[in-house]
């Protein structure tokens, strides 16, 4: 009986030790190669690229007194030259596949959207139709109006 208990304890110690060594050095750090058919859709990549490209200061094309600043901490500042205070809020990028839980209307697959919460009651939604190093174009989802910006910083 004593031999059985010693063997059982040894087995448990070995199994637990192997698990923790494997977990710390094997499973967690494993690199998984995806085949082309298993590659996630471009939506996540497009959303991440859009987020990177948004960060900066954008000046309105239709009204050059208006600027919108997207910061990398998720804050956004709308500024109109000659008026104060600035309007501040939070921004996030989302897609149909990575949705904003607050948005309830239909989303197009493959499209990238921008959500801006300027206050508890004011939430603005746009589709990002064009973004590159110098140009940003947003379509307001409620009214369909287009906002065009040029990067100034």
PDB file of C-alpha atoms in Angstrom:
ATOM      1  CA  UNK A   1       0.000   0.000   0.000  1.00  0.00           C
ATOM      2  CA  UNK A   2       2.826   2.345   0.885  1.00  0.00           C
ATOM      3  CA  UNK A   3       4.483   1.706  -2.485  1.00  0.00           C
ATOM      4  CA  UNK A   4       1.218   2.509  -4.252  1.00  0.00           C
ATOM      5  CA  UNK A   5       0.915   5.870  -2.453  1.00  0.00           C
ATOM      6  CA  UNK A   6       4.542   6.761  -3.238  1.00  0.00           C
ATOM      7  CA  UNK A   7       4.024   5.859  -6.914  1.00  0.00           C
ATOM      8  CA  UNK A   8       0.766   7.834  -7.053  1.00  0.00           C
ATOM      9  CA  UNK A   9       2.393  10.916  -5.518  1.00  0.00           C
ATOM     10  CA  UNK A  10       5.363  10.576  -7.891  1.00  0.00           C
ATOM     11  CA  UNK A  11       3.031  10.264 -10.869  1.00  0.00           C
ATOM     12  CA  UNK A  12       1.023  13.338  -9.832  1.00  0.00           C
ATOM     13  CA  UNK A  13       4.165  15.421  -9.244  1.00  0.00           C
ATOM     14  CA  UNK A  14       5.552  14.338 -12.627  1.00  0.00           C
ATOM     15  CA  UNK A  15       2.278  15.027 -14.438  1.00  0.00           C
ATOM     16  CA  UNK A  16       1.824  18.449 -12.855  1.00  0.00           C
ATOM     17  CA  UNK A  17       5.471  19.353 -13.428  1.00  0.00           C
ATOM     18  CA  UNK A  18       5.214  18.302 -17.078  1.00  0.00           C
ATOM     19  CA  UNK A  19       2.028  20.287 -17.506  1.00  0.00           C
ATOM     20  CA  UNK A  20       3.525  23.487 -16.099  1.00  0.00           C
ATOM     21  CA  UNK A  21       6.792  23.113 -18.019  1.00  0.00           C
ATOM     22  CA  UNK A  22       4.847  22.456 -21.221  1.00  0.00           C
ATOM     23  CA  UNK A  23       2.445  25.313 -20.550  1.00  0.00           C
ATOM     24  CA  UNK A  24       5.159  27.832 -19.755  1.00  0.00           C
ATOM     25  CA  UNK A  25       7.495  26.857 -22.562  1.00  0.00           C
ATOM     26  CA  UNK A  26       5.457  25.098 -25.147  1.00  0.00           C
ATOM     27  CA  UNK A  27       1.786  25.741 -25.583  1.00  0.00           C
ATOM     28  CA  UNK A  28       1.782  29.419 -24.729  1.00  0.00           C
ATOM     29  CA  UNK A  29       4.670  30.361 -27.009  1.00  0.00           C
ATOM     30  CA  UNK A  30       3.678  28.099 -29.888  1.00  0.00           C
ATOM     31  CA  UNK A  31       3.407  29.733 -33.298  1.00  0.00           C
ATOM     32  CA  UNK A  32       0.394  28.564 -35.247  1.00  0.00           C
ATOM     33  CA  UNK A  33       0.732  28.653 -39.005  1.00  0.00           C
ATOM     34  CA  UNK A  34      -2.563  29.206 -40.790  1.00  0.00           C
ATOM     35  CA  UNK A  35      -3.156  27.895 -44.252  1.00  0.00           C
ATOM     36  CA  UNK A  36      -4.504  30.440 -46.770  1.00  0.00           C
ATOM     37  CA  UNK A  37      -8.021  29.053 -46.295  1.00  0.00           C
ATOM     38  CA  UNK A  38      -7.781  29.596 -42.527  1.00  0.00           C
ATOM     39  CA  UNK A  39      -6.452  33.154 -42.682  1.00  0.00           C
ATOM     40  CA  UNK A  40      -8.787  35.590 -40.911  1.00  0.00           C
ATOM     41  CA  UNK A  41     -10.586  38.082 -43.145  1.00  0.00           C
ATOM     42  CA  UNK A  42      -9.037  41.388 -44.108  1.00  0.00           C
ATOM     43  CA  UNK A  43     -11.555  43.248 -41.952  1.00  0.00           C
ATOM     44  CA  UNK A  44      -9.389  43.039 -38.829  1.00  0.00           C
ATOM     45  CA  UNK A  45      -6.337  44.175 -40.807  1.00  0.00           C
ATOM     46  CA  UNK A  46      -8.278  46.969 -42.474  1.00  0.00           C
ATOM     47  CA  UNK A  47      -9.625  48.147 -39.120  1.00  0.00           C
ATOM     48  CA  UNK A  48      -6.149  48.121 -37.563  1.00  0.00           C
ATOM     49  CA  UNK A  49      -4.669  49.972 -40.538  1.00  0.00           C
ATOM     50  CA  UNK A  50      -7.493  52.518 -40.405  1.00  0.00           C
ATOM     51  CA  UNK A  51      -6.839  53.064 -36.697  1.00  0.00           C
ATOM     52  CA  UNK A  52      -3.140  53.697 -37.360  1.00  0.00           C
ATOM     53  CA  UNK A  53      -3.899  56.059 -40.240  1.00  0.00           C
ATOM     54  CA  UNK A  54      -6.526  58.036 -38.303  1.00  0.00           C
ATOM     55  CA  UNK A  55      -4.154  59.168 -35.565  1.00  0.00           C
ATOM     56  CA  UNK A  56      -3.220  62.779 -36.196  1.00  0.00           C
ATOM     57  CA  UNK A  57      -4.771  66.172 -36.884  1.00  0.00           C
ATOM     58  CA  UNK A  58      -7.180  66.505 -39.820  1.00  0.00           C
ATOM     59  CA  UNK A  59      -8.446  69.771 -41.318  1.00  0.00           C
ATOM     60  CA  UNK A  60     -11.839  69.982 -42.999  1.00  0.00           C
ATOM     61  CA  UNK A  61     -11.682  70.457 -46.780  1.00  0.00           C
ATOM     62  CA  UNK A  62     -15.107  72.130 -46.979  1.00  0.00           C
ATOM     63  CA  UNK A  63     -14.409  74.305 -43.913  1.00  0.00           C
ATOM     64  CA  UNK A  64     -10.723  74.852 -43.156  1.00  0.00           C
ATOM     65  CA  UNK A  65     -11.536  76.364 -39.738  1.00  0.00           C
ATOM     66  CA  UNK A  66     -12.628  72.910 -38.524  1.00  0.00           C
ATOM     67  CA  UNK A  67     -10.058  70.375 -37.301  1.00  0.00           C
ATOM     68  CA  UNK A  68     -10.516  66.922 -35.831  1.00  0.00           C
ATOM     69  CA  UNK A  69      -7.702  65.339 -33.816  1.00  0.00           C
ATOM     70  CA  UNK A  70      -7.591  61.577 -33.289  1.00  0.00           C
ATOM     71  CA  UNK A  71      -5.213  60.563 -30.508  1.00  0.00           C
ATOM     72  CA  UNK A  72      -3.741  57.108 -30.015  1.00  0.00           C
ATOM     73  CA  UNK A  73      -5.311  56.880 -26.539  1.00  0.00           C
ATOM     74  CA  UNK A  74      -8.787  56.717 -28.139  1.00  0.00           C
ATOM     75  CA  UNK A  75      -9.706  60.351 -27.566  1.00  0.00           C
ATOM     76  CA  UNK A  76     -10.927  62.726 -30.263  1.00  0.00           C
ATOM     77  CA  UNK A  77     -11.053  66.529 -30.226  1.00  0.00           C
ATOM     78  CA  UNK A  78     -13.168  68.614 -32.592  1.00  0.00           C
ATOM     79  CA  UNK A  79     -12.018  72.226 -32.811  1.00  0.00           C
ATOM     80  CA  UNK A  80     -13.524  75.127 -34.680  1.00  0.00           C
ATOM     81  CA  UNK A  81     -11.234  78.145 -35.028  1.00  0.00           C
ATOM     82  CA  UNK A  82     -12.587  81.088 -33.081  1.00  0.00           C
ATOM     83  CA  UNK A  83     -14.934  79.128 -30.833  1.00  0.00           C
ATOM     84  CA  UNK A  84     -14.463  77.484 -27.498  1.00  0.00           C
ATOM     85  CA  UNK A  85     -14.606  75.120 -25.794  1.00  0.00           C
ATOM     86  CA  UNK A  86     -13.399  72.298 -27.995  1.00  0.00           C
ATOM     87  CA  UNK A  87     -15.634  69.253 -28.221  1.00  0.00           C
ATOM     88  CA  UNK A  88     -13.947  66.144 -26.822  1.00  0.00           C
ATOM     89  CA  UNK A  89     -14.936  62.504 -26.921  1.00  0.00           C
ATOM     90  CA  UNK A  90     -13.804  58.948 -27.563  1.00  0.00           C
ATOM     91  CA  UNK A  91     -13.377  57.169 -30.881  1.00  0.00           C
ATOM     92  CA  UNK A  92     -13.136  53.595 -32.065  1.00  0.00           C
ATOM     93  CA  UNK A  93     -13.022  51.763 -35.376  1.00  0.00           C
ATOM     94  CA  UNK A  94     -15.323  48.811 -35.989  1.00  0.00           C
ATOM     95  CA  UNK A  95     -16.506  46.455 -38.732  1.00  0.00           C
ATOM     96  CA  UNK A  96     -19.382  44.048 -39.231  1.00  0.00           C
ATOM     97  CA  UNK A  97     -17.094  41.283 -38.004  1.00  0.00           C
ATOM     98  CA  UNK A  98     -15.769  43.344 -35.054  1.00  0.00           C
ATOM     99  CA  UNK A  99     -18.910  45.356 -34.196  1.00  0.00           C
ATOM    100  CA  UNK A 100     -19.657  48.271 -31.915  1.00  0.00           C
ATOM    101  CA  UNK A 101     -22.315  46.890 -29.584  1.00  0.00           C
ATOM    102  CA  UNK A 102     -24.088  50.260 -29.473  1.00  0.00           C
ATOM    103  CA  UNK A 103     -24.675  50.471 -33.229  1.00  0.00           C
ATOM    104  CA  UNK A 104     -27.916  48.729 -34.213  1.00  0.00           C
ATOM    105  CA  UNK A 105     -28.294  49.335 -37.971  1.00  0.00           C
ATOM    106  CA  UNK A 106     -27.025  47.126 -40.790  1.00  0.00           C
ATOM    107  CA  UNK A 107     -23.297  47.015 -41.524  1.00  0.00           C
ATOM    108  CA  UNK A 108     -21.719  46.115 -44.865  1.00  0.00           C
ATOM    109  CA  UNK A 109     -19.217  43.234 -44.926  1.00  0.00           C
ATOM    110  CA  UNK A 110     -15.694  44.486 -45.574  1.00  0.00           C
ATOM    111  CA  UNK A 111     -16.513  48.111 -44.689  1.00  0.00           C
ATOM    112  CA  UNK A 112     -14.738  49.991 -41.897  1.00  0.00           C
ATOM    113  CA  UNK A 113     -16.699  52.280 -39.595  1.00  0.00           C
ATOM    114  CA  UNK A 114     -15.862  54.991 -37.078  1.00  0.00           C
ATOM    115  CA  UNK A 115     -17.745  55.554 -33.829  1.00  0.00           C
ATOM    116  CA  UNK A 116     -17.333  58.812 -31.903  1.00  0.00           C
ATOM    117  CA  UNK A 117     -18.912  59.255 -28.468  1.00  0.00           C
ATOM    118  CA  UNK A 118     -18.854  62.999 -27.858  1.00  0.00           C
ATOM    119  CA  UNK A 119     -21.051  62.773 -24.734  1.00  0.00           C
ATOM    120  CA  UNK A 120     -23.360  60.318 -22.980  1.00  0.00           C
ATOM    121  CA  UNK A 121     -26.176  61.212 -25.367  1.00  0.00           C
ATOM    122  CA  UNK A 122     -24.249  62.117 -28.537  1.00  0.00           C
ATOM    123  CA  UNK A 123     -22.766  59.245 -30.487  1.00  0.00           C
ATOM    124  CA  UNK A 124     -21.725  59.763 -34.122  1.00  0.00           C
ATOM    125  CA  UNK A 125     -21.242  56.972 -36.659  1.00  0.00           C
ATOM    126  CA  UNK A 126     -19.391  57.193 -39.961  1.00  0.00           C
ATOM    127  CA  UNK A 127     -18.271  54.842 -42.683  1.00  0.00           C
ATOM    128  CA  UNK A 128     -14.621  55.377 -43.564  1.00  0.00           C
ATOM    129  CA  UNK A 129     -14.690  55.442 -47.363  1.00  0.00           C
ATOM    130  CA  UNK A 130     -11.151  56.696 -47.929  1.00  0.00           C
ATOM    131  CA  UNK A 131      -8.087  57.034 -45.765  1.00  0.00           C
ATOM    132  CA  UNK A 132      -4.416  57.326 -46.586  1.00  0.00           C
ATOM    133  CA  UNK A 133      -1.463  59.378 -45.399  1.00  0.00           C
ATOM    134  CA  UNK A 134      -3.041  62.683 -46.487  1.00  0.00           C
ATOM    135  CA  UNK A 135      -6.777  62.177 -47.092  1.00  0.00           C
ATOM    136  CA  UNK A 136      -9.710  61.116 -44.909  1.00  0.00           C
ATOM    137  CA  UNK A 137     -13.275  60.768 -46.160  1.00  0.00           C
ATOM    138  CA  UNK A 138     -16.171  59.922 -43.838  1.00  0.00           C
ATOM    139  CA  UNK A 139     -19.822  59.294 -44.711  1.00  0.00           C
ATOM    140  CA  UNK A 140     -22.208  60.188 -41.888  1.00  0.00           C
ATOM    141  CA  UNK A 141     -24.412  57.118 -41.402  1.00  0.00           C
ATOM    142  CA  UNK A 142     -27.527  58.976 -40.212  1.00  0.00           C
ATOM    143  CA  UNK A 143     -27.676  61.638 -42.892  1.00  0.00           C
ATOM    144  CA  UNK A 144     -25.364  60.413 -45.621  1.00  0.00           C
ATOM    145  CA  UNK A 145     -23.335  63.630 -45.716  1.00  0.00           C
ATOM    146  CA  UNK A 146     -19.672  63.359 -46.670  1.00  0.00           C
ATOM    147  CA  UNK A 147     -16.891  64.935 -44.616  1.00  0.00           C
ATOM    148  CA  UNK A 148     -13.506  65.307 -46.316  1.00  0.00           C
ATOM    149  CA  UNK A 149     -10.282  66.058 -44.468  1.00  0.00           C
ATOM    150  CA  UNK A 150      -6.626  66.695 -45.248  1.00  0.00           C
ATOM    151  CA  UNK A 151      -3.954  65.694 -42.741  1.00  0.00           C
ATOM    152  CA  UNK A 152      -2.116  68.691 -41.287  1.00  0.00           C
ATOM    153  CA  UNK A 153      -0.164  66.856 -38.599  1.00  0.00           C
TER     154      UNK A 153
END
